[in-house]
XYZ file of C-alpha atoms in Angstrom:
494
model
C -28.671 11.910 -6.332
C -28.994 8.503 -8.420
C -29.369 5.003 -6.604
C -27.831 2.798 -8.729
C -29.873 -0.523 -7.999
C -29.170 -4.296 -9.105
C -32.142 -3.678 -11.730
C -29.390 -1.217 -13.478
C -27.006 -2.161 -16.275
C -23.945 -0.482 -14.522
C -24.942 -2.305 -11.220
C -22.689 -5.280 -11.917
C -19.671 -3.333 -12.586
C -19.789 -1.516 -9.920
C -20.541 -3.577 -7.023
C -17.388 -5.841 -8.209
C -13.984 -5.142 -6.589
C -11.589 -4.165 -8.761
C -8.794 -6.334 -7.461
C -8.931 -9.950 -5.407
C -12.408 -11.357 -7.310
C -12.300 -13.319 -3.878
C -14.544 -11.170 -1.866
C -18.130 -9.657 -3.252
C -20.377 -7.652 -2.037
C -24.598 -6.731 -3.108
C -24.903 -3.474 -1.423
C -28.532 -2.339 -1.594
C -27.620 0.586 -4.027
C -24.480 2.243 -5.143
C -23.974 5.964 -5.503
C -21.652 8.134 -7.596
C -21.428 11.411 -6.297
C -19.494 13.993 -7.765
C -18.847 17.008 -5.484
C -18.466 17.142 -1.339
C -21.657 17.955 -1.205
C -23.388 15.180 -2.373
C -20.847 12.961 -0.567
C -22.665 14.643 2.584
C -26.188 13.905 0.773
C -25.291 10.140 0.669
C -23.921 9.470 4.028
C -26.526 11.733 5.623
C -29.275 9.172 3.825
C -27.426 6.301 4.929
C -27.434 7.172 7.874
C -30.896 8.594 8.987
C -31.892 5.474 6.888
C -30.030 3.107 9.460
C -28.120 1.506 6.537
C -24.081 0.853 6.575
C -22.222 2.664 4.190
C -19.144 2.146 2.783
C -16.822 4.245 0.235
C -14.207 3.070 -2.568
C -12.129 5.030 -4.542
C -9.932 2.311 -6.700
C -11.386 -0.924 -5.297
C -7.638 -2.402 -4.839
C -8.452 -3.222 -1.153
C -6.410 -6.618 -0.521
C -9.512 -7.635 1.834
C -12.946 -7.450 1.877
C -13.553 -4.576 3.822
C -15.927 -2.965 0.858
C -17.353 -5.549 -0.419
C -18.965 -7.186 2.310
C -21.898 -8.851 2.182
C -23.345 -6.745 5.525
C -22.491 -3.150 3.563
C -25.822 -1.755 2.347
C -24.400 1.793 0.759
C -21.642 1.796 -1.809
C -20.243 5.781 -2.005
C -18.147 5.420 -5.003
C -15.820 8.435 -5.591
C -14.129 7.352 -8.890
C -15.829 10.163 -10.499
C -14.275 12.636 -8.633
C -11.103 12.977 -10.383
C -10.077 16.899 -10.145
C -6.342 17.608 -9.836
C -5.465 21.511 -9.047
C -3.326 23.690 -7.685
C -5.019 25.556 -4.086
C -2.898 29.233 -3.950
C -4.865 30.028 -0.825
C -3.554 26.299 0.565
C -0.105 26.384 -1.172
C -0.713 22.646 -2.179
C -2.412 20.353 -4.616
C -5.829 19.724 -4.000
C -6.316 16.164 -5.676
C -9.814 14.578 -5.038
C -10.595 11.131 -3.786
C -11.174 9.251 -7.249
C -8.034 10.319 -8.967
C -6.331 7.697 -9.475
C -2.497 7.234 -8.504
C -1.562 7.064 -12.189
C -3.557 9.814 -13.495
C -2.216 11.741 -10.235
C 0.787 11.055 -11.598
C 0.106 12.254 -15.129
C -1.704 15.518 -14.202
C 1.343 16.530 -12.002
C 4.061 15.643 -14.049
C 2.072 17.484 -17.557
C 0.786 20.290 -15.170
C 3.706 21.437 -13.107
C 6.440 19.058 -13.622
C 6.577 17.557 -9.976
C 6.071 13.939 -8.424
C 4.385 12.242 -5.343
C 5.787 9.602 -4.287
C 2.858 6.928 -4.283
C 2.081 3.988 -5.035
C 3.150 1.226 -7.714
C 0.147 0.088 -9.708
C -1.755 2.745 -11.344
C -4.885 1.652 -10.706
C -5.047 2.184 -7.432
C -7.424 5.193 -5.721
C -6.017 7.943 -4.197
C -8.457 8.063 -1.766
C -7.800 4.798 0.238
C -3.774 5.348 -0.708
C -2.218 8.336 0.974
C -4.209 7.946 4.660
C -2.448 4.696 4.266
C 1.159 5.455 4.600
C 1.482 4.787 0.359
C 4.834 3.874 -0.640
C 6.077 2.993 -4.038
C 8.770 3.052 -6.244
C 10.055 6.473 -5.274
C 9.219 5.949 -1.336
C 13.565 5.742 -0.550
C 14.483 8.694 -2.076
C 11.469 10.837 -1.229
C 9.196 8.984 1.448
C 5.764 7.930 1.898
C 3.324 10.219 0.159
C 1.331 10.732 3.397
C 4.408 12.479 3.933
C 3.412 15.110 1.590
C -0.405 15.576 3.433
C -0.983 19.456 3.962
C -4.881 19.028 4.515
C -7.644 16.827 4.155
C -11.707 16.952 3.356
C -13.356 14.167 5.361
C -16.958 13.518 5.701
C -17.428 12.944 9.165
C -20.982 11.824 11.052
C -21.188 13.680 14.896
C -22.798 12.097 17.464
C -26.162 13.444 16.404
C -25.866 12.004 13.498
C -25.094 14.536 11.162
C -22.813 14.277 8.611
C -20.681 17.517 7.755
C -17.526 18.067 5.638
C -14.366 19.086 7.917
C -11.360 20.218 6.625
C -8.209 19.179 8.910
C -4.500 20.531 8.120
C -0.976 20.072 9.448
C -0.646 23.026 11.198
C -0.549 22.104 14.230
C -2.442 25.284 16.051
C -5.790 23.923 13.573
C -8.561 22.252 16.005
C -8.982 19.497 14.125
C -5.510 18.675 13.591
C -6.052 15.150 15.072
C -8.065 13.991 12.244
C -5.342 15.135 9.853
C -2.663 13.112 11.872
C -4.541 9.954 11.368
C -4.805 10.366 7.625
C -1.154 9.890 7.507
C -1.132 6.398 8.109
C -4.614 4.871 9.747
C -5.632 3.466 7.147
C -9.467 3.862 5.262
C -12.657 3.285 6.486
C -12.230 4.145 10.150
C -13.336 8.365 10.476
C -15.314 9.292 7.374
C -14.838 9.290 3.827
C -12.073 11.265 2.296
C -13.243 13.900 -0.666
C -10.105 15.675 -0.893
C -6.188 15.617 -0.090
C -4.157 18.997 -0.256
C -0.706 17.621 -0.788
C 3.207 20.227 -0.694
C 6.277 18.965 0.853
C 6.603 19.746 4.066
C 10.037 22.082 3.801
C 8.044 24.042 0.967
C 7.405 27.549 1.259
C 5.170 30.577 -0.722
C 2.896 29.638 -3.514
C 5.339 28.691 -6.312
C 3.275 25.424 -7.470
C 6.647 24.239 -9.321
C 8.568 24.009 -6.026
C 5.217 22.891 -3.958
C 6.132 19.073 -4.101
C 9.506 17.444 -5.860
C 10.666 17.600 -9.384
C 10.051 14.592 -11.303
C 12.908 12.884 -12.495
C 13.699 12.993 -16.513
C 14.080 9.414 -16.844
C 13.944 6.216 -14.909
C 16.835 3.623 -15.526
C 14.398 -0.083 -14.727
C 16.565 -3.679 -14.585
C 15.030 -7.072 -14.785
C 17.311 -10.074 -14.007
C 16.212 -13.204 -13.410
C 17.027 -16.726 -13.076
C 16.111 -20.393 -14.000
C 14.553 -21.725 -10.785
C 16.371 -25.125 -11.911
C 19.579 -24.207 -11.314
C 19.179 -23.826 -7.894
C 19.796 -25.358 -4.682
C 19.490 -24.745 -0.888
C 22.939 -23.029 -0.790
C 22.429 -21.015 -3.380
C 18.918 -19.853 -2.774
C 20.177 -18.957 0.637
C 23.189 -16.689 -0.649
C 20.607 -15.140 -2.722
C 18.515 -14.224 -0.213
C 21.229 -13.210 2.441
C 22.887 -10.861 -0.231
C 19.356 -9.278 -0.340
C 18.675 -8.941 2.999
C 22.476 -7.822 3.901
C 22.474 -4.888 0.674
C 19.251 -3.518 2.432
C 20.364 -3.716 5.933
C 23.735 -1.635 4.318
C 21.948 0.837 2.200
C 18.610 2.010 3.891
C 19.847 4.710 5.876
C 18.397 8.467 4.572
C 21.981 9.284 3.695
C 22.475 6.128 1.639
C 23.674 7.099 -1.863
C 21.452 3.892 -2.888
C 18.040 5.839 -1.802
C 17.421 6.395 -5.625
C 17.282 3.162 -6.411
C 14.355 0.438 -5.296
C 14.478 -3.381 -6.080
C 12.347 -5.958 -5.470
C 13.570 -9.423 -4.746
C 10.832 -11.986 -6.253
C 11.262 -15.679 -4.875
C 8.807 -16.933 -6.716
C 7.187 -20.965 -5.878
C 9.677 -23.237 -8.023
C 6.421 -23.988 -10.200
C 6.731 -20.278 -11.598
C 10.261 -21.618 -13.371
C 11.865 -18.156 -12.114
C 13.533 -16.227 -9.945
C 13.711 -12.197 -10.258
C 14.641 -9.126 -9.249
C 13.103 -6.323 -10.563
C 14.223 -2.672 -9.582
C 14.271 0.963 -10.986
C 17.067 3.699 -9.971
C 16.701 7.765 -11.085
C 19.183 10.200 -11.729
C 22.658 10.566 -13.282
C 24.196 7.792 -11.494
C 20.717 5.207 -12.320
C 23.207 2.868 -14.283
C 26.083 2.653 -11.943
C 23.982 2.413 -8.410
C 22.448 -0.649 -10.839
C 25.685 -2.172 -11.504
C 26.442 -1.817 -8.236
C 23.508 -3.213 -6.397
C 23.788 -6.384 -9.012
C 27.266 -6.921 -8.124
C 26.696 -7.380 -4.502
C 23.663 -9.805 -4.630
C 23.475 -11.405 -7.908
C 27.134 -12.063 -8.775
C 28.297 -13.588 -5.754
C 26.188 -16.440 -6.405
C 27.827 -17.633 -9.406
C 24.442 -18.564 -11.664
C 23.893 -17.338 -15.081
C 20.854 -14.628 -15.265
C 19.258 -12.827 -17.667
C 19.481 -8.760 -17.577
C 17.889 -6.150 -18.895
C 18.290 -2.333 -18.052
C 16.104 0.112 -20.071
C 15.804 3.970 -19.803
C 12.384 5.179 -19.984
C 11.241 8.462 -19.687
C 9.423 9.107 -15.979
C 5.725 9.432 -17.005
C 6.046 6.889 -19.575
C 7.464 4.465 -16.785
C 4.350 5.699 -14.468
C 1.515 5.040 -16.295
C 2.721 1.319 -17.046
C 5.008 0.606 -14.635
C 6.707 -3.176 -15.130
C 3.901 -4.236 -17.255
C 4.193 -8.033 -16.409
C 3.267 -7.298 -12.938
C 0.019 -6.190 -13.897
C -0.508 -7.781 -16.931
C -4.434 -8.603 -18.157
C -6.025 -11.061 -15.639
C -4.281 -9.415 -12.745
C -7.467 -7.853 -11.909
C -9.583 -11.531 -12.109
C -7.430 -12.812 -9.483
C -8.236 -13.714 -6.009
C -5.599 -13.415 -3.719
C -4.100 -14.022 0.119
C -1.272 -11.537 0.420
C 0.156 -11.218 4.168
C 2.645 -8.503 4.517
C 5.645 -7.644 7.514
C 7.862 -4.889 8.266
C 12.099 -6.196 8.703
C 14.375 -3.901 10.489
C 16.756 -6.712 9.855
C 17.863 -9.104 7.598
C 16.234 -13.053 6.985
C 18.146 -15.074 9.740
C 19.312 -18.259 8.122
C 16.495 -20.380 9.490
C 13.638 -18.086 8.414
C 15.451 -18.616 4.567
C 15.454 -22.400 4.712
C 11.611 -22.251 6.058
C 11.405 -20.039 2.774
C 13.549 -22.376 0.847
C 10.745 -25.343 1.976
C 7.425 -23.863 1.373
C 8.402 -22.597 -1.720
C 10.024 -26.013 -3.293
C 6.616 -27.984 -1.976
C 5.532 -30.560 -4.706
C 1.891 -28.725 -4.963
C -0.169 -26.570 -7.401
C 0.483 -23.476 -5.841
C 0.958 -19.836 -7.469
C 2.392 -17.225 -5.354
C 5.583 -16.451 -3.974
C 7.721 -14.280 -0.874
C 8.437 -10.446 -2.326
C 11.465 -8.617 -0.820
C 10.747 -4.854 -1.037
C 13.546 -2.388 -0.483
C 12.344 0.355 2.228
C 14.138 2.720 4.509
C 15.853 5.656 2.841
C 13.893 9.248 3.169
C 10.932 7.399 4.645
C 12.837 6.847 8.088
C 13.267 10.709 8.253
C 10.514 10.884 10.061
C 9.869 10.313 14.250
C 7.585 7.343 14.446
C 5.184 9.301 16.351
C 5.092 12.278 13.701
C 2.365 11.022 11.689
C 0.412 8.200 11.813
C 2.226 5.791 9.650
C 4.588 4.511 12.703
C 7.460 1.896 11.243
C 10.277 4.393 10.525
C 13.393 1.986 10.799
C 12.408 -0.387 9.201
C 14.507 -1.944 5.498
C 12.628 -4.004 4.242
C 8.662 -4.699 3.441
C 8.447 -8.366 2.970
C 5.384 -9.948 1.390
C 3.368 -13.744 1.423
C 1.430 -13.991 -1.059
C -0.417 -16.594 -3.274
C -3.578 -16.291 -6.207
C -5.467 -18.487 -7.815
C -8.735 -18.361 -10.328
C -10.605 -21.276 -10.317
C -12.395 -21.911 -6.845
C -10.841 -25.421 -6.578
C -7.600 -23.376 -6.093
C -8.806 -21.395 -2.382
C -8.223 -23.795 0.115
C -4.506 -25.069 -0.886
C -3.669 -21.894 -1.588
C -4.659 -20.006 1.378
C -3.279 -23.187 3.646
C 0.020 -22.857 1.675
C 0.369 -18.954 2.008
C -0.814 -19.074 5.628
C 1.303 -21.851 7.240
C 4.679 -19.966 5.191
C 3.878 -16.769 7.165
C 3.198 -18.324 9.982
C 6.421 -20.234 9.699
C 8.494 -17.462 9.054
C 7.946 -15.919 12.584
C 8.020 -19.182 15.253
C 9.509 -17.313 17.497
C 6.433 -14.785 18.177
C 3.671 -16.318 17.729
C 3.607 -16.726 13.873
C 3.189 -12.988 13.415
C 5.803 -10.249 13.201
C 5.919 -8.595 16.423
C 7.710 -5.401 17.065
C 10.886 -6.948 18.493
C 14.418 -6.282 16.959
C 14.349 -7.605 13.563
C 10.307 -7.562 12.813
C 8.317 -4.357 13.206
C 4.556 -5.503 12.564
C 2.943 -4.900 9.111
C 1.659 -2.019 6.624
C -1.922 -1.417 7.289
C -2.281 -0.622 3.319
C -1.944 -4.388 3.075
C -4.601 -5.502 5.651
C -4.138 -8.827 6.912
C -7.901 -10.194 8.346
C -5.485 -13.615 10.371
C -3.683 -10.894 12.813
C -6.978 -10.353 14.302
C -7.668 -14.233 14.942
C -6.019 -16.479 17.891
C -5.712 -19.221 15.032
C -2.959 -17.278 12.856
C -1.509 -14.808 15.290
C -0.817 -16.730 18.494
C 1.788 -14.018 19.740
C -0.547 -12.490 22.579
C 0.615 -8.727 21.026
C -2.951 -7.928 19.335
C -3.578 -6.853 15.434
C -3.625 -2.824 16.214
C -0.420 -3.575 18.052
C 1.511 -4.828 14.860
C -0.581 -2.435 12.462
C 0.070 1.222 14.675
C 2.299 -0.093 17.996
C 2.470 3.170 19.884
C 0.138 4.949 17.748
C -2.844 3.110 18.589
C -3.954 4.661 21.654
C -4.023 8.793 19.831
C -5.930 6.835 16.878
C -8.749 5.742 19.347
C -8.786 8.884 20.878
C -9.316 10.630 17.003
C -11.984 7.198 16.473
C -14.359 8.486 19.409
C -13.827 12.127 18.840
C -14.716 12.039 14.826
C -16.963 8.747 14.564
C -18.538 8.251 18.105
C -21.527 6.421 16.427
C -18.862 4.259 14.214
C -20.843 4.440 11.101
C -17.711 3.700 9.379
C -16.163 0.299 10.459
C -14.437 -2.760 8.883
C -12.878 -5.910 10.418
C -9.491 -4.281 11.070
C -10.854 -0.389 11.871
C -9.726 1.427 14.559
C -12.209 1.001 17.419
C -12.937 3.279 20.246
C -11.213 3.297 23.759
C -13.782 1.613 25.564
C-alpha cells in the first residue's frame, strides 16, 4: 500500500485537520487504504515498525488527538465510503469514511430511512457513532449509537498482531464487550473502526425499508433572533430561564415536543445578535414552533426577527443551517468546552453568563443551549456505553479565532466562563443533580488538568461516570499493548 510522504503533493492536505486549524500534526507518512484488509496491512506495519498510529475518518476532532505532533502513522479512511444493505446482518453496513451527510443521502435515495446523527455534514462516520452522535433528530429518535447492530474494528492482541473482529449486539456474541463500547467510548481507544452495521433495535426480518426509521418528508427550520442592543440583565435572564424551564418541561420521551430541536445561541454582545435556531418534523412542525416561541421568546417583550421555512428532508441534510458552517468555518481554531444539564441555569450561573459575555474585549464565541432528552433517555444508562440518559440539555463554551494574536484571550475568556459556570464543583460539571459531566464527542483536554477541573471527581468520571470501570476492562482485553491512545483514551485498570 502507498506511503504518502511530505515529498508528495497530496501530503499537505492530508496531514491538515479538517476542523480547529489550531492543532497540526507531521506524521511520518499517511496512508489511504481502501478495504479491511489493508487497514490490517497498515496497523500491522506500524506496529512491527514501533511507530504510533493514528486513524481519521472526517478530521472534525475538537482536539488534537490526530494531529499530534508524537503520531507517526496517519490511517486515513475517507476513501472508504461504501453504504449497503447486509441481508445476512439485517442492517446497513456503512464504512468508516462515509461521511454523515453522504450517509444521509445514500439512505434517504436508497431506502428512504434516516439515522439520527450528527449536525454538520462533514463530519466522519467513523469517529461519530462510537461517540454517542446526536443531532438534529437525536429527541425524537435518539443517539445513532443507538442504532449499532455490529461493528468491524481493527484490533492489535498482545502479540502484536493486528486482526479484524467483528463484534455485535447480541448479547450471547464473545466479543460483545467491544461492541458495547462503540456505543459511546469515544475513538481512538480499541482499534480503528472499518465498518458499522446499523437497524433499530425493535426491527425485525430483512425488510431494509423498515431496518432503521422513515425519513421525514419535510423539515419545518425557524430562525429568530434579536438585536443584542436591546438588551439588559433582566431580560437576558428571562431569556435564558424560559430556555432552560421549556427544556426541563418538554424532554421527557413522551413529550409531544420530541420532534422539534432548538438551539439557544447567546452569542458575545460583539456578535450584535442573539438567536435561536431550531427545526421540528411532521404534521404538527408549524404549531410545536409556534408553540415553543410563545413560551420563551414572547414573554420577554423584545422585537425579533422570524423566519420558518419548509424544506424538504435531504435537502435540509446536506446543508443544514448554512450560516453555521458557512466558508471559513473549517480555517478556524477553536476552544469549545461542552456539559451535560439535567436541570435548568440557576439564576446565578445566568448572570455569570450575562458577565463574560458583555466583557469589553475582542472575543468571538459564545454559550450554545442544545435541546436533549426526548427518545435518547429511553435508554438505561448502563445499556450502552454512552451513559447521560436524563439529561435536557447539552450546553456548550465555546470561542474561535484566526489570527494567532487571537489564542491566548480567547482561550482565557472561554476557559474562566466555564469554569465560572460551575463554582460550586470545582469549575467542572460534576454528576450531581443539575450537571451530569460532558459528551465525550466534544473532548475537553482541561478536565484532565488540576488547573481547570479542581473538583477532585477525575475526567473519565465526568466523560463515562459508572461506565468507566467495564470500558477499562474492554481497554485491556482488546488493546493490552495500547497502540491506540490519545490524551483523554480510556486507559487500562492498572
Amino acid at each position: 500500500m502507498e506511503k504518502i510522504t511530505a515529498k508528495d503533493i497530496r501530503y499537505a492536505d492530508l496531514a491538515g485537520k479538517r476542523f480547529n486549524k489550531r492543532f497540526s500534526g507531521k506524521p511520518e507518512y499517511i496512508v489511504l487504504p481502501t478495504t479491511t484488509a489493508e487497514v490490517v496491512i497498515a496497523v500491522q506495519e506500524s506496529v512491527s515498525n514501533k511507530r504510533r498510529p493514528v486513524v481519521r475518518s472526517g478530521g472534525h476532532c475538537l482536539e488534537g488527538f490526530v494531529s499530534d505532533p508524537t503520531a507517526q502513522v496517519l490511517i486515513d479512511t475517507s476513501l472508504m465510503t461504501n453504504v449497503s444493505y447486509d441481508a445476512d446482518m439485517g442492517a446497513f453496513a456503512v464504512e468508516a469514511g462515509v461521511t454523515v451527510g453522504e450517509t444521509y443521502r445514500r439512505l434517504f435515495l436508497g431506502w428512504g430511512v434516516v439515522l439520527p446523527a450528527g449536525e454538520h455534514p462533514g463530519i466522519g462516520m467513523g469517529g461519530h457513532v462510537l461517540g454517542g452522535a446526536f443531532g438534529f433528530l437525536c429527541r425524537e429518535y435518539g443517539l445513532a449509537a443507538d442504532y449499532l447492530y455490529a461493528v468491524e474494528v481493527v484490533t492489535v492482541n498482545a502479540s502484536g498482531q493486528a486482526l479484524p473482529v467483528v463484534a455485535t449486539r447480541e448479547v450471547s456474541d464473545p466479543n460483545h464487550d467491544l461492541w458495547w463500547a462503540h456505543t459511546g467510548a469515544g475513538g481512538g481507544n480499541f482499534g480503528i473502526v472499518t465498518r458499522y452495521w446499523l437497524r433499530s433495535p425493535d426491527a425485525t426480518g430483512t425488510d431494509p425499508y423498515t431496518t432503521l426509521p422513515a425519513a421525514p418528508a419535510t423539515v419545518t427550520t425557524f430562525r429568530i433572533s434579536w438585536d443584542w442592543s436591546l438588551f439588559d440583565e433582566s431580560t437576558f435572564s428571562q431569556l435564558a430561564s424560559n430556555f432552560g424551564a421549556w427544556a426541563a418541561q418538554h424532554s421527557g420521551p413522551d413529550s409531544p415536543f420530541r420532534q422539534l430541536f432548538s438551539i439557544l445561541f447567546l452569542n458575545h454582545r460583539n456578535i450584535g445578535k442573539l438567536d435561536i435556531k431550531g427545526l421540528a418534523t411532521g404534521p404538527q412542525a408549524a404549531r410545536l414552533i409556534e408553540e415553543h416561541l410563545a413560551d420563551i421568546a414572547e414573554p420577554i417583550g423584545l422585537a425579533y426577527t422570524k423566519q420558518i421555512e419548509e424544506t424538504p428532508w435531504l435537502r435540509f441534510a446536506l446543508n443544514p443551517f448554512p450560516e453555521l458552517f458557512q466558508p471559513g468555518f473549517d480555517n478556524a481554531q477553536a476552544k469549545v468546552k461542552d456539559a451535560f444539564f439535567r436541570r435548568p441555569f440557576t439564576g446565578s450561573q445566568i448572570a455569570t453568563a450575562y458577565k463574560y459575555l458583555t466583557l469589553a474585549a475582542p472575543i468571538g464565541g459564545g454559550l450554545g443551549m442544545a435541546t436533549y432528552g426526548g427518545k435518547v433517555n429511553t435508554i438505561a444508562s448502563g445499556a450502552t456505553a454512552s451513559v447521560q440518559r436524563d439529561s435536557i440539555l447539552d450546553v456548550a463554551c465555546n470561542t474561535g479565532w484566526i489570527s494567532p494574536e487571537g489564542a491566548a484571550p480567547s482561550l482565557e475568556w472561554v476557559r474562566n466562563f466555564y469554569k465560572d459556570l460551575f463554582p460550586g464543583s470545582g469549575g467542572v460539571p460534576v454528576p450531581n443533580e443539575q450537571t451530569d459531566g460532558a459528551m465525550i464527542n466534544h473532548p475537553d483536554t482541561d478536565l484532565a488538568t488540576a488547573e481547570w477541573n479542581q473538583s477532585g471527581v477525575p475526567w473519565s468520571t465526568l466523560y463515562y461516570k459508572a461506565n468507566y470501570p467495564r470500558l477499562q476492562q474492554v481497554k485491556a482485553k482488546w488493546d493490552p499493548l495500547n497502540i491506540f491512545y490519545h490524551a483523554l483514551s480510556i486507559r487500562a485498570a492498572q
